[in-house]
Amino acid sequence: MKYSVKKPFKWLCCALFAAAAFTSCDMMEEDLSDCPTGLYLTFKYDYNLQRADMFNDHVGSVTVYVFDEQGKLVKTQEESNVGGVAPLANPGYAMHITDLEPGKYQFLALAGQKPYGDMLETSRAKFIRTDMPKGCDMTQLGIQLERTQTAADTYDIVNNSQPLDTLWHGMLTTPVEVYPYESNKASYATIPLMRDTKKINVSLRELDDPTKMDIANYDMTITDRNSTLLWDNTVDETTGTVVYRPHATWNTYDRTPALDHNGNPVDGVGKIGHADFMTSRLIYHDDPADDGVLTITNKTTGMNVVNVNLPDLLSRLANYDDLHRYEPQEFLDRGYDYQLEFFIKGDKLAYVNISISVLGWSKRIQFEEL
């Protein structure tokens, strides 16, 4: 509800509100010197499987692109957590924009864990944003994951043993009205964010002789066409195939005696191979041939021991939430931290366990009878 305060009582109203130690000036329409003005933008990141707003905990920097009602860029504003100063971690955080002319505006937002300039100085593969001078059309904003061409229409994502920077995208195209400064009337809007980057942990176990597992004996790749994101967060799949490789690999040891697939003891200690990937947004297509593929190859034999449709495999967990029953694409967009545990017999895939640790969901998919 809004209240109008007549001018003869303006001094009384201001005194009362100052004594109350809080401001409700956004509910008034007359001139009050201590009233907020301009535009206040808040952000939420609840498009996740937890269905909780994790903006303050996860996001360290946000850049807002402000467009007029015709979709032309008016200004760009970035705010970040830097050093010991972390404004975005405050539950009451809002980006205050004070220099907009009266009118209606639309917004795109790109967010990460550090300022965009700092991200560009790292040695990892970078999400490069389109240079956007004032006057650019909204549809010109895009993001290109840094890559190196290796063949016609094929590129490598060179991570230099580092994970990708986390990337969120937000969009608010319903026009928000900004009022004249002299009206002492502020505008408020919230931009929802979606996380585009995915973390995928792969574990590899050998059933015949667990002591012989060594992650160094395997090549692992994820192949997809998802390196280019457009202004509305859709993926431009016409820009070529990219190959992701793990940014980290290591072995661990079983704490229980090593057994073969029949349950018989074997000499030595069982090992598990591990690899961590990070990718751009994963898309579930109507045609499975268009989906991203995870491949694991035995370097010694040259055999592909794992060759699976990645979006299809991950989205098989979607029906574990009885309340929401996500469609495959929504599940992939909400999730961001997946674990895949592959069990192989020689050069053949036996089965895989898929899980999302944060929710305790898991599913076993059999590829052959043991």
PDB file of N, CA and C in Angstrom, residues 144-145 147 153-157 222-227 239-244:
ATOM      1  N   GLN A 144      31.881 -16.256 -25.169  1.00  0.00           N
ATOM      2  CA  GLN A 144      32.643 -17.283 -25.881  1.00  0.00           C
ATOM      3  C   GLN A 144      33.674 -17.890 -24.944  1.00  0.00           C
ATOM      4  N   LEU A 145      33.575 -19.179 -24.688  1.00  0.00           N
ATOM      5  CA  LEU A 145      34.583 -19.859 -23.893  1.00  0.00           C
ATOM      6  C   LEU A 145      35.860 -19.953 -24.713  1.00  0.00           C
ATOM      7  N   ARG A 147      39.143 -20.972 -26.502  1.00  0.00           N
ATOM      8  CA  ARG A 147      39.420 -22.283 -27.088  1.00  0.00           C
ATOM      9  C   ARG A 147      40.523 -22.175 -28.121  1.00  0.00           C
ATOM     10  N   ASP A 153      36.336 -27.030 -37.589  1.00  0.00           N
ATOM     11  CA  ASP A 153      35.133 -27.060 -36.758  1.00  0.00           C
ATOM     12  C   ASP A 153      35.345 -27.752 -35.406  1.00  0.00           C
ATOM     13  N   THR A 154      36.608 -27.913 -34.982  1.00  0.00           N
ATOM     14  CA  THR A 154      36.897 -28.597 -33.719  1.00  0.00           C
ATOM     15  C   THR A 154      37.913 -27.781 -32.924  1.00  0.00           C
ATOM     16  N   TYR A 155      37.670 -27.688 -31.609  1.00  0.00           N
ATOM     17  CA  TYR A 155      38.484 -26.841 -30.748  1.00  0.00           C
ATOM     18  C   TYR A 155      38.758 -27.552 -29.426  1.00  0.00           C
ATOM     19  N   ASP A 156      39.901 -27.250 -28.841  1.00  0.00           N
ATOM     20  CA  ASP A 156      40.238 -27.715 -27.497  1.00  0.00           C
ATOM     21  C   ASP A 156      39.978 -26.594 -26.492  1.00  0.00           C
ATOM     22  N   ILE A 157      39.422 -26.961 -25.343  1.00  0.00           N
ATOM     23  CA  ILE A 157      39.330 -26.047 -24.209  1.00  0.00           C
ATOM     24  C   ILE A 157      40.570 -26.280 -23.352  1.00  0.00           C
ATOM     25  N   ILE A 222      35.270 -34.926 -22.729  1.00  0.00           N
ATOM     26  CA  ILE A 222      33.863 -34.615 -22.959  1.00  0.00           C
ATOM     27  C   ILE A 222      33.813 -33.789 -24.226  1.00  0.00           C
ATOM     28  N   THR A 223      33.026 -34.242 -25.187  1.00  0.00           N
ATOM     29  CA  THR A 223      32.893 -33.554 -26.467  1.00  0.00           C
ATOM     30  C   THR A 223      31.494 -32.965 -26.572  1.00  0.00           C
ATOM     31  N   ASP A 224      31.405 -31.694 -26.927  1.00  0.00           N
ATOM     32  CA  ASP A 224      30.104 -31.024 -26.967  1.00  0.00           C
ATOM     33  C   ASP A 224      30.186 -29.847 -27.940  1.00  0.00           C
ATOM     34  N   ARG A 225      29.062 -29.131 -28.075  1.00  0.00           N
ATOM     35  CA  ARG A 225      29.011 -27.949 -28.940  1.00  0.00           C
ATOM     36  C   ARG A 225      28.449 -26.764 -28.137  1.00  0.00           C
ATOM     37  N   ASN A 226      28.990 -26.552 -26.957  1.00  0.00           N
ATOM     38  CA  ASN A 226      28.383 -25.622 -26.002  1.00  0.00           C
ATOM     39  C   ASN A 226      29.313 -24.499 -25.559  1.00  0.00           C
ATOM     40  N   SER A 227      30.252 -24.107 -26.390  1.00  0.00           N
ATOM     41  CA  SER A 227      31.219 -23.086 -25.963  1.00  0.00           C
ATOM     42  C   SER A 227      30.745 -21.659 -26.173  1.00  0.00           C
ATOM     43  N   THR A 239      28.807 -22.990 -33.717  1.00  0.00           N
ATOM     44  CA  THR A 239      30.154 -22.423 -33.646  1.00  0.00           C
ATOM     45  C   THR A 239      31.245 -23.471 -33.433  1.00  0.00           C
ATOM     46  N   GLY A 240      30.915 -24.742 -33.587  1.00  0.00           N
ATOM     47  CA  GLY A 240      31.958 -25.760 -33.566  1.00  0.00           C
ATOM     48  C   GLY A 240      31.905 -26.693 -32.369  1.00  0.00           C
ATOM     49  N   THR A 241      32.586 -27.818 -32.535  1.00  0.00           N
ATOM     50  CA  THR A 241      32.698 -28.834 -31.494  1.00  0.00           C
ATOM     51  C   THR A 241      33.894 -28.521 -30.603  1.00  0.00           C
ATOM     52  N   VAL A 242      33.695 -28.660 -29.285  1.00  0.00           N
ATOM     53  CA  VAL A 242      34.799 -28.434 -28.356  1.00  0.00           C
ATOM     54  C   VAL A 242      35.070 -29.709 -27.566  1.00  0.00           C
ATOM     55  N   VAL A 243      36.329 -29.843 -27.150  1.00  0.00           N
ATOM     56  CA  VAL A 243      36.776 -31.003 -26.391  1.00  0.00           C
ATOM     57  C   VAL A 243      37.274 -30.524 -25.033  1.00  0.00           C
ATOM     58  N   TYR A 244      36.629 -31.028 -23.979  1.00  0.00           N
ATOM     59  CA  TYR A 244      37.063 -30.753 -22.611  1.00  0.00           C
ATOM     60  C   TYR A 244      37.889 -31.935 -22.108  1.00  0.00           C
TER      61      TYR A 244
END
